[in-house]
C-alpha cells in the first residue's frame, strides 16, 4: 500500500481535532464530537476513581504521506469522501505469486505468497502509506483499559498494517493488522506521544471492492467480555487505482515477441524504437511459447501516490501460451501485476486487450476527464453477441478515474476496438486526433484513382505472401461495394458514440482508408493490412504496410495516409507484417505492447 490522498470534504482538511475521552479535569469534555462525557473508571463493576484521579485521554488517527511532517485526518464514514484534494490513500502492493506446485501448466493460477510478518529493510516502507496514532493522557492507563486498532473482516484481505519494533538487533516492522489479524492491542506509550504505522493495499478496486478501507482505533473499558468501547476514531484510505496510458504519452519500453517468422519485422522496428527514444524488449520463445499477440496478453498501466508510482501490468484472462510473461519477466519490487480470471464465464477474443483502448484527456459537456476515458468493445445493445467477460469489464469500471465507454465491435471477426479506432498526438491546441477506419474513405480514394485511369493498378505487390494482383481495384467490384455499406454503418454507429462520449467534433477525427471482407461466419476481417491498427511511439508511427494499388511507383494508400498524418508533425513508417501478423488476423499493434510515462495529472484531484 502507499499513501495517496484523494479528496476530503473541506471540514476534514482542517487541522486535526483530537477525539477526547474523559479522564482528566485538565481538559474539557465536548471539544470533539466523538468525545464521551463519562470519566474513565466510573463504569459499572469497576471501582470508581476519585475526582483527583480522573484524567482525560486524547487519541486520534491521521494519515501522513511520507516526507510530510503534518498529518491530516481521514474521511469519516457517511461524509462525502471523493472530493478534489488530499485524502488518505495507499498503493496496492505487487506481491510475488508462486505456483501451487512445480510444473503447474497454468502459472497464473496461483496462491499469492503471504508477506512475511516482519519487514527488516526500511526501503520497504517507501511503498507504504503512513498512519499516525496520536495520544495524550496519563503515564499509565487504569487497569484493564486498552487502546485497540481494528479492521472489519470484510477488509482483512484488502489491507495490511505494519508497526516498528526495536529489538536488540535492528528495527523490525511487524504486521499488526491484515488477513489473519483483525485487531491489535496498542501498547500505551503514556503522556503525549505518536505511534507510526505503515499501511499497504492488497487489492485493486474491483467488482466487489470499492477501494475504500476503514481502520479504527478504540479505547476499551473492562465492563465485561468483550470489553466495551468508550469511543472510536476512524481513518479511511482508498487504494490507488490502476490507470491506463494513451498513445499521446511518451513511450518508455516496447515489448514484442521474438518468433521465427518475424525476425525481419523486429529488425525493422529497432530503428523506429531508437528514433522514439525508448527501449525494445524482446520476449523469446521459452516465455511466449508460440504466442505472438503481445497486446492481447498484457496492458501496461501504472498506479500512483504522492510519494511514489510504479508500472502495473494487467494480465488478460486469455490462455494462449504467454501467461508466464508478466510473472517471469515483468513482476518485481517496482512492477505490479493484476490478473483477472473468470470462474464461470467463457473467455472470448473480446477479452483480449486489443479490445481495450484509452483516449487522451478530454472534456465532455463541461466535465473534464484529465486521464482520458477507457474504450471497450462489446456487442450491439439489442443483440446477444460476444461481450467482454464481466470480471474484466467490472474491474475497469471500478477504477473510476477513466470512466469506460462501451463500443460496438462484435461485427468484427476478432472483435477488438483497436481494429477501427486509435489516437495519435498532434502539435496543435487539441493535442490529439482520433483515427477511424473508413471503408467509405477507401472507396472514394479507389474511385478517384479509377477515374484517373489507374483502375488496373497492382495490389499486394511486394514481399507479402499474397501474389500481386492486377485489375484488383475494389472500386470496380459491385460485391465489394455492397459489403462497404454495412461495415461503414457499424463504424458510423461507433463514431456517433465517440463524438458524444469524448466531446469530439468532426475536425478532431481523421478517416483512414480501410476495407473489410466477410469470413465464413459473416464477421468482418481486413481486406488488406489495417492501417488503423498502428503502433504509436511519440511522433513516430509504425503503420502496417497496406500493399494498396501502386501507381507512379508508390502505393496510393500510403500516399493518402502520409498526406493526412504528416501535417500533424507525425512521421509515418510502413512496416511489412503480412507474413508475421496480418495473415493470422492481426497487425503491428496486436503484436506489440508499449509501456508509457505516467500522466503528470494526479488522479486524486479528479472527481468521478
Coordinates of C-alpha atoms in Angstrom, one line a residue:
X1 CA 0.0 0.0 0.0
X2 CA 1.0 3.5 -0.4
X3 CA -0.2 6.9 0.6
X4 CA -2.0 9.0 -1.8
X5 CA -4.8 11.2 -0.6
X6 CA -8.0 11.5 -2.6
X7 CA -10.3 14.4 -1.8
X8 CA -11.8 15.0 1.6
X9 CA -14.6 17.5 2.5
X10 CA -13.3 20.9 3.5
X11 CA -14.1 20.3 7.1
X12 CA -11.8 17.3 7.1
X13 CA -8.8 19.1 5.6
X14 CA -8.6 21.5 8.5
X15 CA -6.0 20.8 11.3
X16 CA -7.0 17.5 13.1
X17 CA -9.3 17.8 16.0
X18 CA -8.5 15.1 18.5
X19 CA -11.3 12.9 19.9
X20 CA -11.5 13.3 23.6
X21 CA -12.2 10.6 26.1
X22 CA -12.8 11.6 29.7
X23 CA -10.1 11.0 32.3
X24 CA -8.6 14.3 33.4
X25 CA -10.0 17.6 34.5
X26 CA -7.1 19.3 32.7
X27 CA -9.2 19.1 29.5
X28 CA -12.8 19.9 29.0
X29 CA -15.3 17.4 27.6
X30 CA -17.3 18.3 24.5
X31 CA -14.3 19.7 22.5
X32 CA -14.8 16.9 19.9
X33 CA -17.9 15.4 18.5
X34 CA -16.6 11.9 19.3
X35 CA -15.9 12.6 22.9
X36 CA -17.6 10.9 25.8
X37 CA -18.6 12.7 29.0
X38 CA -18.4 9.7 31.3
X39 CA -15.0 9.6 33.1
X40 CA -12.8 6.5 32.7
X41 CA -13.0 4.3 35.8
X42 CA -16.7 5.1 36.5
X43 CA -18.1 2.2 34.6
X44 CA -20.3 -0.4 36.3
X45 CA -18.4 -3.2 38.0
X46 CA -15.2 -1.1 38.1
X47 CA -14.1 0.7 41.2
X48 CA -14.7 4.5 40.7
X49 CA -11.8 6.8 40.7
X50 CA -11.7 9.9 42.9
X51 CA -12.1 13.3 41.3
X52 CA -8.4 13.8 41.6
X53 CA -7.7 10.6 39.7
X54 CA -10.0 11.4 36.8
X55 CA -8.0 12.1 33.6
X56 CA -8.7 13.0 30.0
X57 CA -7.2 10.9 27.2
X58 CA -6.8 12.3 23.7
X59 CA -6.4 9.8 20.9
X60 CA -6.9 10.1 17.1
X61 CA -5.7 8.5 13.9
X62 CA -4.4 10.5 10.9
X63 CA -2.7 9.8 7.6
X64 CA 0.7 11.3 6.8
X65 CA 2.2 11.0 3.4
X66 CA 5.9 10.1 3.5
X67 CA 8.1 13.2 3.7
X68 CA 5.2 15.3 5.0
X69 CA 5.6 16.1 8.7
X70 CA 2.0 17.1 9.2
X71 CA -0.8 14.5 9.4
X72 CA -4.4 15.1 8.5
X73 CA -7.4 13.1 9.4
X74 CA -9.0 10.5 7.2
X75 CA -12.6 10.7 6.0
X76 CA -15.4 9.9 8.3
X77 CA -17.8 7.2 7.3
X78 CA -21.0 8.8 6.0
X79 CA -19.3 12.0 4.9
X80 CA -18.6 12.8 1.2
X81 CA -15.2 11.2 0.5
X82 CA -14.1 11.7 -3.0
X83 CA -13.6 15.5 -3.4
X84 CA -10.7 17.0 -5.3
X85 CA -7.8 17.5 -2.9
X86 CA -5.8 15.5 -0.5
X87 CA -7.2 12.5 1.3
X88 CA -6.0 9.2 2.8
X89 CA -4.9 6.7 0.2
X90 CA -2.4 3.8 -0.4
X91 CA -0.9 1.8 -3.2
X92 CA -1.7 -1.8 -4.0
X93 CA 1.5 -3.8 -3.4
X94 CA 3.0 -6.1 -6.1
X95 CA 3.3 -9.3 -4.1
X96 CA 5.0 -12.2 -5.8
X97 CA 2.7 -15.1 -6.7
X98 CA 4.1 -18.7 -6.5
X99 CA 2.8 -21.8 -8.2
X100 CA 0.7 -24.3 -6.3
X101 CA 3.0 -27.0 -7.5
X102 CA 6.1 -27.3 -9.7
X103 CA 5.3 -27.6 -13.3
X104 CA 1.8 -26.1 -13.0
X105 CA 0.6 -25.9 -16.6
X106 CA -1.1 -22.6 -15.8
X107 CA 1.4 -20.5 -13.9
X108 CA -1.1 -17.7 -13.3
X109 CA -3.5 -20.0 -11.4
X110 CA -1.5 -19.5 -8.1
X111 CA -1.9 -18.8 -4.5
X112 CA -0.5 -15.4 -3.5
X113 CA 2.6 -15.7 -1.4
X114 CA 1.9 -14.4 2.1
X115 CA 4.1 -11.5 3.0
X116 CA 6.4 -12.2 5.9
X117 CA 5.1 -10.9 9.2
X118 CA 8.0 -8.6 9.6
X119 CA 10.0 -6.4 7.3
X120 CA 13.6 -5.7 8.1
X121 CA 14.5 -3.2 5.3
X122 CA 13.4 0.4 5.7
X123 CA 13.2 0.8 1.9
X124 CA 10.2 -1.5 2.0
X125 CA 8.4 1.3 3.9
X126 CA 8.8 3.8 1.0
X127 CA 6.0 1.9 -0.7
X128 CA 3.6 2.3 2.2
X129 CA 1.2 4.9 3.4
X130 CA 1.9 6.3 6.9
X131 CA -0.7 6.3 9.6
X132 CA -0.2 8.1 12.9
X133 CA -1.9 7.4 16.2
X134 CA -1.5 10.4 18.5
X135 CA -2.2 10.1 22.2
X136 CA -2.2 12.5 25.1
X137 CA -3.0 11.4 28.7
X138 CA -1.7 9.9 31.9
X139 CA 1.5 7.9 32.1
X140 CA -0.5 4.7 32.5
X141 CA -4.0 3.6 31.7
X142 CA -6.2 2.3 34.5
X143 CA -6.0 -1.4 35.0
X144 CA -8.0 -3.3 32.3
X145 CA -8.3 -0.4 29.8
X146 CA -6.6 -0.7 26.4
X147 CA -6.3 1.0 23.0
X148 CA -7.1 -1.2 20.1
X149 CA -6.6 -0.9 16.3
X150 CA -9.0 -2.9 14.2
X151 CA -10.3 -3.6 10.7
X152 CA -13.5 -5.3 9.7
X153 CA -13.5 -8.9 8.4
X154 CA -14.5 -7.6 5.0
X155 CA -11.3 -5.6 4.8
X156 CA -9.0 -8.3 6.1
X157 CA -7.9 -9.4 2.6
X158 CA -7.6 -5.8 1.3
X159 CA -5.2 -4.1 3.7
X160 CA -2.1 -4.8 5.8
X161 CA -0.8 -2.6 8.6
X162 CA 2.8 -2.7 10.0
X163 CA 4.4 -1.2 13.1
X164 CA 8.0 -0.7 14.0
X165 CA 9.6 -2.5 16.9
X166 CA 13.1 -2.2 18.3
X167 CA 14.6 -5.5 19.4
X168 CA 18.3 -5.8 20.2
X169 CA 19.4 -6.2 16.6
X170 CA 17.9 -3.6 14.3
X171 CA 14.4 -2.4 13.7
X172 CA 11.6 -4.8 12.8
X173 CA 8.4 -3.8 11.1
X174 CA 5.8 -6.3 12.3
X175 CA 2.4 -6.8 10.7
X176 CA -0.3 -6.0 13.2
X177 CA -3.4 -6.0 11.0
X178 CA -4.2 -8.0 7.9
X179 CA -5.6 -11.2 6.6
X180 CA -5.1 -13.1 9.9
X181 CA -5.3 -10.2 12.3
X182 CA -8.4 -8.2 12.7
X183 CA -7.3 -6.2 15.8
X184 CA -4.2 -5.2 17.6
X185 CA -3.8 -4.0 21.2
X186 CA -1.5 -1.0 21.0
X187 CA 1.0 -0.6 23.9
X188 CA 0.0 2.7 25.5
X189 CA 3.1 5.0 25.4
X190 CA 1.9 7.3 28.2
X191 CA 1.8 11.1 28.1
X192 CA 1.8 12.9 24.7
X193 CA 3.1 10.5 22.0
X194 CA 2.9 9.5 18.4
X195 CA 2.9 5.9 17.2
X196 CA 3.7 5.4 13.5
X197 CA 2.1 2.7 11.4
X198 CA 2.5 1.8 7.7
X199 CA -0.4 0.7 5.5
X200 CA -0.4 -1.3 2.3
X201 CA -3.2 -2.2 -0.1
X202 CA -3.6 -5.8 -1.0
X203 CA -6.2 -5.5 -3.8
X204 CA -7.0 -3.0 -6.5
X205 CA -10.7 -1.8 -6.6
X206 CA -12.8 -4.3 -8.4
X207 CA -16.4 -5.5 -8.8
X208 CA -16.7 -6.4 -5.1
X209 CA -14.4 -3.8 -3.6
X210 CA -14.9 0.0 -3.8
X211 CA -11.3 0.7 -2.9
X212 CA -12.2 2.2 0.4
X213 CA -10.7 0.7 3.6
X214 CA -11.5 1.9 7.1
X215 CA -9.1 1.5 10.0
X216 CA -10.4 2.1 13.5
X217 CA -8.8 3.0 16.9
X218 CA -10.9 2.3 20.0
X219 CA -10.4 2.9 23.7
X220 CA -11.9 -0.1 25.6
X221 CA -13.1 -0.3 29.2
X222 CA -13.4 -3.6 31.1
X223 CA -17.1 -3.7 31.6
X224 CA -17.3 -7.4 30.8
X225 CA -16.5 -9.8 28.0
X226 CA -16.0 -8.4 25.4
X227 CA -14.7 -5.1 26.7
X228 CA -16.8 -2.1 25.8
X229 CA -15.6 0.8 23.6
X230 CA -15.7 4.3 25.1
X231 CA -15.0 5.9 21.8
X232 CA -13.8 5.1 18.3
X233 CA -11.9 7.1 15.7
X234 CA -11.6 6.1 12.0
X235 CA -9.4 6.9 9.1
X236 CA -10.5 5.9 5.6
X237 CA -7.9 5.0 2.9
X238 CA -8.5 4.5 -0.8
X239 CA -6.4 2.0 -2.7
X240 CA -4.9 3.9 -5.6
X241 CA -6.5 2.9 -9.0
X242 CA -4.9 1.2 -11.9
X243 CA -4.5 3.7 -14.7
X244 CA -4.2 3.2 -18.5
X245 CA -1.9 5.3 -20.6
X246 CA -3.0 6.7 -24.0
X247 CA -0.9 6.9 -27.2
X248 CA -0.2 10.6 -26.6
X249 CA 2.1 9.9 -23.6
X250 CA 5.9 9.3 -24.3
X251 CA 6.9 5.7 -24.7
X252 CA 9.4 4.0 -22.4
X253 CA 9.6 0.4 -23.5
X254 CA 8.2 -1.6 -26.4
X255 CA 7.5 -5.3 -25.9
X256 CA 7.4 -7.7 -28.8
X257 CA 7.6 -11.5 -29.1
X258 CA 10.5 -13.0 -31.0
X259 CA 9.2 -15.6 -33.5
X260 CA 10.8 -17.5 -36.3
X261 CA 8.7 -15.6 -38.9
X262 CA 9.0 -12.1 -37.5
X263 CA 12.8 -11.7 -37.4
X264 CA 12.7 -9.1 -40.2
X265 CA 9.9 -7.3 -38.5
X266 CA 11.7 -7.0 -35.2
X267 CA 14.8 -5.8 -37.0
X268 CA 12.7 -3.1 -38.8
X269 CA 11.2 -1.7 -35.6
X270 CA 14.6 -1.4 -33.8
X271 CA 15.4 1.8 -35.7
X272 CA 11.9 3.1 -35.1
X273 CA 12.2 2.4 -31.3
X274 CA 15.7 4.1 -31.2
X275 CA 14.3 7.2 -33.0
X276 CA 11.5 7.4 -30.5
X277 CA 13.9 7.3 -27.6
X278 CA 12.5 4.1 -25.9
X279 CA 13.8 0.6 -25.5
X280 CA 12.9 -2.6 -27.3
X281 CA 12.2 -5.6 -25.0
X282 CA 12.1 -9.0 -26.8
X283 CA 10.1 -11.9 -25.4
X284 CA 11.8 -15.1 -26.5
X285 CA 10.3 -18.5 -27.3
X286 CA 10.8 -20.1 -23.9
X287 CA 8.4 -17.4 -22.5
X288 CA 6.0 -16.8 -25.3
X289 CA 5.6 -20.5 -26.2
X290 CA 4.5 -19.7 -29.7
X291 CA 2.1 -16.9 -28.8
X292 CA 2.9 -13.7 -30.7
X293 CA 0.0 -11.5 -29.6
X294 CA 1.6 -9.3 -27.0
X295 CA -1.1 -6.6 -27.0
X296 CA -3.8 -9.2 -26.5
X297 CA -2.0 -10.6 -23.5
X298 CA -1.0 -7.6 -21.4
X299 CA -2.0 -4.0 -20.9
X300 CA 0.7 -1.8 -19.3
X301 CA -0.5 0.9 -16.9
X302 CA 0.5 2.2 -13.6
X303 CA -0.6 3.1 -10.1
X304 CA 0.4 6.3 -8.3
X305 CA 0.5 8.0 -4.9
X306 CA 2.0 11.4 -3.8
X307 CA 5.3 9.7 -2.8
X308 CA 5.7 7.0 -5.4
X309 CA 4.3 5.5 -8.6
X310 CA 5.2 2.3 -10.4
X311 CA 4.0 0.4 -13.5
X312 CA 1.4 -2.3 -13.2
X313 CA 0.7 -4.9 -15.9
X314 CA -2.9 -6.0 -16.3
X315 CA -2.8 -9.6 -17.5
X316 CA -5.7 -10.8 -19.7
X317 CA -7.7 -14.0 -19.0
X318 CA -6.8 -15.4 -22.4
X319 CA -4.8 -18.6 -22.2
X320 CA -2.7 -18.8 -25.4
X321 CA 0.8 -19.5 -24.2
X322 CA 2.2 -16.2 -23.0
X323 CA 0.8 -16.3 -19.4
X324 CA 4.3 -16.7 -18.0
X325 CA 5.4 -13.4 -19.3
X326 CA 4.0 -11.0 -16.7
X327 CA 5.2 -13.1 -13.8
X328 CA 8.6 -14.2 -15.0
X329 CA 9.7 -11.1 -17.0
X330 CA 7.8 -8.1 -15.5
X331 CA 6.7 -8.6 -11.9
X332 CA 9.2 -7.2 -9.4
X333 CA 9.8 -4.8 -6.5
X334 CA 8.7 -1.8 -8.6
X335 CA 6.5 -3.5 -11.2
X336 CA 3.0 -4.6 -10.2
X337 CA 0.8 -7.4 -11.6
X338 CA -3.0 -7.9 -11.8
X339 CA -4.7 -10.9 -13.3
X340 CA -8.4 -11.5 -13.6
X341 CA -9.6 -14.9 -14.4
X342 CA -13.4 -15.7 -14.6
X343 CA -14.5 -18.9 -12.9
X344 CA -17.7 -19.4 -14.8
X345 CA -17.8 -17.2 -18.0
X346 CA -16.0 -18.5 -21.1
X347 CA -13.1 -16.3 -22.3
X348 CA -13.5 -15.0 -25.9
X349 CA -11.5 -12.8 -28.2
X350 CA -13.2 -9.7 -26.8
X351 CA -11.3 -10.4 -23.5
X352 CA -8.0 -9.7 -25.3
X353 CA -6.6 -6.3 -24.5
X354 CA -6.6 -5.2 -28.1
X355 CA -10.2 -4.7 -27.1
X356 CA -9.2 -2.1 -24.5
X357 CA -8.2 1.4 -25.7
X358 CA -7.9 4.7 -23.8
X359 CA -8.5 8.2 -25.1
X360 CA -6.2 11.2 -24.3
X361 CA -7.6 13.7 -21.8
X362 CA -11.0 15.1 -23.0
X363 CA -13.7 17.5 -21.9
X364 CA -17.3 16.4 -22.4
X365 CA -20.1 19.0 -21.9
X366 CA -18.2 20.8 -19.2
X367 CA -17.0 17.5 -17.5
X368 CA -13.2 17.1 -17.5
X369 CA -11.6 13.7 -17.9
X370 CA -7.9 14.6 -17.3
X371 CA -6.9 10.9 -17.6
X372 CA -9.0 10.1 -20.6
X373 CA -11.7 7.5 -21.0
X374 CA -11.3 3.8 -21.5
X375 CA -12.9 2.3 -24.6
X376 CA -14.0 -1.3 -24.6
X377 CA -15.7 -3.3 -27.4
X378 CA -19.0 -5.2 -26.9
X379 CA -21.9 -6.4 -28.9
X380 CA -24.8 -4.4 -30.3
X381 CA -27.0 -3.3 -27.4
X382 CA -30.0 -5.2 -28.7
X383 CA -28.2 -8.4 -29.6
X384 CA -26.9 -11.4 -27.6
X385 CA -23.4 -11.3 -29.2
X386 CA -20.0 -11.6 -27.7
X387 CA -19.1 -9.3 -24.8
X388 CA -16.1 -8.8 -22.6
X389 CA -16.0 -11.0 -19.5
X390 CA -17.9 -9.3 -16.7
X391 CA -15.0 -9.8 -14.3
X392 CA -12.6 -7.8 -16.5
X393 CA -15.2 -5.2 -17.5
X394 CA -16.2 -4.6 -13.9
X395 CA -12.5 -4.2 -12.9
X396 CA -12.1 -1.4 -15.5
X397 CA -15.2 0.4 -14.3
X398 CA -14.2 0.0 -10.6
X399 CA -11.1 2.2 -11.0
X400 CA -13.4 5.2 -11.5
X401 CA -10.9 7.6 -12.9
X402 CA -11.1 6.7 -16.6
X403 CA -14.9 6.2 -17.0
X404 CA -15.2 3.5 -19.6
X405 CA -17.2 3.8 -22.8
X406 CA -18.7 0.7 -24.5
X407 CA -18.5 0.5 -28.3
X408 CA -19.9 -2.0 -30.8
X409 CA -17.1 -4.3 -32.0
X410 CA -18.8 -7.7 -32.3
X411 CA -19.2 -7.1 -36.1
X412 CA -15.5 -7.9 -36.5
X413 CA -14.2 -11.4 -36.5
X414 CA -11.7 -10.7 -33.8
X415 CA -13.9 -8.1 -32.3
X416 CA -11.3 -5.7 -30.9
X417 CA -11.8 -1.9 -30.8
X418 CA -8.2 -1.2 -31.9
X419 CA -9.2 -2.6 -35.3
X420 CA -11.2 0.6 -36.1
X421 CA -10.2 3.3 -33.7
X422 CA -6.9 4.7 -32.3
X423 CA -5.4 8.1 -31.2
X424 CA -2.3 9.9 -32.3
X425 CA -0.6 13.1 -30.8
X426 CA -0.9 16.4 -32.6
X427 CA 1.0 19.6 -32.2
X428 CA -2.0 22.0 -32.2
X429 CA -4.3 23.1 -29.4
X430 CA -6.4 19.9 -29.5
X431 CA -3.2 17.9 -28.8
X432 CA -4.5 14.7 -30.5
X433 CA -6.6 13.3 -33.3
X434 CA -8.8 10.2 -33.3
X435 CA -8.3 7.9 -36.3
X436 CA -11.2 5.8 -37.6
X437 CA -11.1 3.0 -40.2
X438 CA -13.3 4.1 -43.1
X439 CA -14.4 1.9 -45.9
X440 CA -16.1 4.9 -47.4
X441 CA -12.9 6.9 -47.5
X442 CA -11.2 3.9 -49.1
X443 CA -13.9 3.6 -51.7
X444 CA -13.7 7.3 -52.6
X445 CA -9.9 7.0 -53.0
X446 CA -10.1 4.0 -55.3
X447 CA -12.9 5.6 -57.4
X448 CA -10.7 8.7 -57.7
X449 CA -7.8 6.5 -58.9
X450 CA -10.1 4.7 -61.3
X451 CA -11.2 7.9 -62.8
X452 CA -7.6 8.9 -63.3
X453 CA -7.1 5.8 -65.4
X454 CA -5.4 3.7 -62.7
X455 CA -8.2 1.1 -62.2
X456 CA -5.8 -1.7 -63.3
X457 CA -3.1 -0.8 -60.8
X458 CA -1.5 -3.7 -59.0
X459 CA -2.3 -4.5 -55.4
X460 CA -0.4 -6.7 -52.9
X461 CA 2.8 -6.1 -54.7
X462 CA 5.9 -6.6 -52.5
X463 CA 7.2 -9.1 -50.0
X464 CA 3.8 -10.2 -48.7
X465 CA 2.6 -13.8 -49.0
X466 CA -0.2 -12.9 -51.4
X467 CA 0.7 -12.9 -55.2
X468 CA 0.4 -9.5 -56.8
X469 CA -3.0 -8.8 -58.4
X470 CA -3.7 -6.7 -61.5
X471 CA -7.0 -5.1 -62.1
X472 CA -8.0 -5.7 -58.4
X473 CA -9.1 -2.2 -57.6
X474 CA -12.1 -2.9 -55.3
X475 CA -13.9 0.2 -56.5
X476 CA -14.8 -1.8 -59.6
X477 CA -16.4 -4.7 -57.7
X478 CA -20.1 -4.5 -57.1
X479 CA -19.8 -7.2 -54.4
X480 CA -17.2 -5.1 -52.5
X481 CA -19.4 -2.0 -52.8
X482 CA -22.3 -3.9 -51.3
X483 CA -20.0 -5.0 -48.4
X484 CA -19.0 -1.4 -47.7
X485 CA -22.3 -0.2 -46.5
X486 CA -23.0 -2.4 -43.5
X487 CA -19.4 -2.2 -42.3
X488 CA -19.4 1.6 -42.7
X489 CA -22.7 1.8 -40.7
X490 CA -21.1 -0.2 -37.9
X491 CA -18.2 2.3 -37.8
X492 CA -20.6 5.3 -38.1
X493 CA -22.5 4.0 -35.1
X494 CA -19.3 4.0 -33.1
X495 CA -18.4 7.4 -34.5
X496 CA -21.5 8.9 -33.0
X497 CA -20.9 7.3 -29.6
X498 CA -17.3 8.5 -29.6
X499 CA -18.2 12.1 -30.6
X500 CA -20.8 12.2 -27.8
X501 CA -18.8 10.5 -25.0
X502 CA -15.4 12.1 -25.8
X503 CA -16.7 15.5 -26.7
X504 CA -15.2 15.4 -30.2
X505 CA -16.0 17.5 -33.3
X506 CA -15.7 16.3 -36.9
X507 CA -12.4 18.2 -37.3
X508 CA -11.0 16.1 -34.4
X509 CA -11.4 12.9 -36.5
X510 CA -9.4 11.5 -39.4
X511 CA -10.7 8.8 -41.6
X512 CA -8.1 6.3 -42.8
X513 CA -8.9 4.2 -45.8
X514 CA -9.8 0.6 -44.8
X515 CA -11.7 -2.3 -46.4
X516 CA -13.2 -5.3 -44.8
X517 CA -14.5 -8.6 -46.2
X518 CA -16.6 -11.3 -44.6
X519 CA -15.4 -14.6 -43.2
X520 CA -17.4 -17.9 -43.2
X521 CA -19.2 -16.8 -40.0
X522 CA -20.3 -13.5 -41.5
X523 CA -17.8 -11.4 -39.5
X524 CA -15.6 -8.7 -40.9
X525 CA -11.8 -9.2 -41.5
X526 CA -9.4 -6.7 -43.1
X527 CA -9.2 -6.9 -46.9
X528 CA -5.6 -5.6 -46.7
X529 CA -3.4 -4.8 -43.7
X530 CA -5.4 -2.5 -41.5
X531 CA -3.5 0.8 -41.1
X532 CA -5.5 2.0 -38.1
X533 CA -4.0 -0.9 -36.0
X534 CA -0.7 1.0 -35.8
X535 CA 2.0 1.4 -33.2
X536 CA 2.4 4.9 -31.8
X537 CA 5.8 5.9 -30.4
X538 CA 5.6 9.6 -29.7
X539 CA 5.8 11.3 -33.2
X540 CA 6.8 8.1 -34.9
X541 CA 4.1 5.8 -36.3
X542 CA 4.7 2.1 -37.1
X543 CA 1.9 1.5 -39.6
X544 CA 1.0 -1.8 -41.3
X545 CA 2.1 -1.7 -44.9
X546 CA -1.2 -1.8 -46.8
X547 CA 0.1 -3.1 -50.2
X548 CA -2.5 -1.0 -52.0
X549 CA -2.7 -0.2 -55.7
X550 CA 0.6 1.0 -56.9
X551 CA 0.6 4.0 -59.3
X552 CA 3.6 6.0 -60.2
X553 CA 5.9 3.8 -58.2
X554 CA 4.0 4.5 -54.9
X555 CA 1.2 2.9 -53.0
X556 CA -1.8 5.2 -53.2
X557 CA -2.9 4.2 -49.7
X558 CA 0.5 5.1 -48.2
X559 CA 0.4 8.4 -50.1
X560 CA -3.0 9.3 -48.8
X561 CA -2.1 8.3 -45.2
X562 CA 1.0 10.4 -45.3
X563 CA -1.0 13.4 -46.5
X564 CA -3.4 13.0 -43.6
X565 CA -1.0 12.5 -40.8
X566 CA 2.3 14.2 -41.6
X567 CA 0.8 17.7 -41.4
X568 CA 0.3 16.9 -37.7
X569 CA 4.0 16.6 -37.2
X570 CA 4.0 12.8 -37.3
X571 CA 6.4 10.5 -39.1
X572 CA 5.0 7.5 -40.9
X573 CA 6.9 4.3 -41.2
X574 CA 5.2 1.5 -43.0
X575 CA 6.1 -2.0 -41.7
X576 CA 5.5 -5.2 -43.6
X577 CA 3.5 -7.5 -41.3
X578 CA 1.6 -9.7 -43.7
X579 CA 3.5 -12.9 -43.0
X580 CA 4.1 -12.3 -39.3
X581 CA 0.7 -10.8 -38.2
X582 CA -1.8 -9.9 -40.9
X583 CA -2.1 -13.5 -42.2
X584 CA -3.3 -14.5 -38.7
X585 CA -5.9 -11.7 -38.4
X586 CA -3.7 -9.3 -36.5
X587 CA -1.4 -6.3 -37.2
X588 CA 1.5 -4.4 -35.9
X589 CA -0.3 -3.1 -32.8
X590 CA -1.6 -6.6 -31.9
X591 CA 1.9 -7.9 -31.7
X592 CA 3.4 -5.2 -29.6
X593 CA 2.7 -3.5 -26.2
X594 CA 4.0 -0.2 -25.1
X595 CA 4.9 0.9 -21.6
X596 CA 4.5 4.7 -21.3
X597 CA 5.3 7.5 -19.0
X598 CA 2.6 8.2 -16.4
X599 CA 0.3 11.2 -16.5
X600 CA 1.6 14.3 -14.8
X601 CA -2.0 14.8 -13.5
X602 CA -2.7 13.4 -10.1
X603 CA -5.8 11.2 -10.0
X604 CA -6.9 12.3 -6.6
X605 CA -7.6 15.8 -8.0
X606 CA -10.3 14.2 -10.2
X607 CA -14.0 13.8 -9.2
X608 CA -15.7 10.8 -10.8

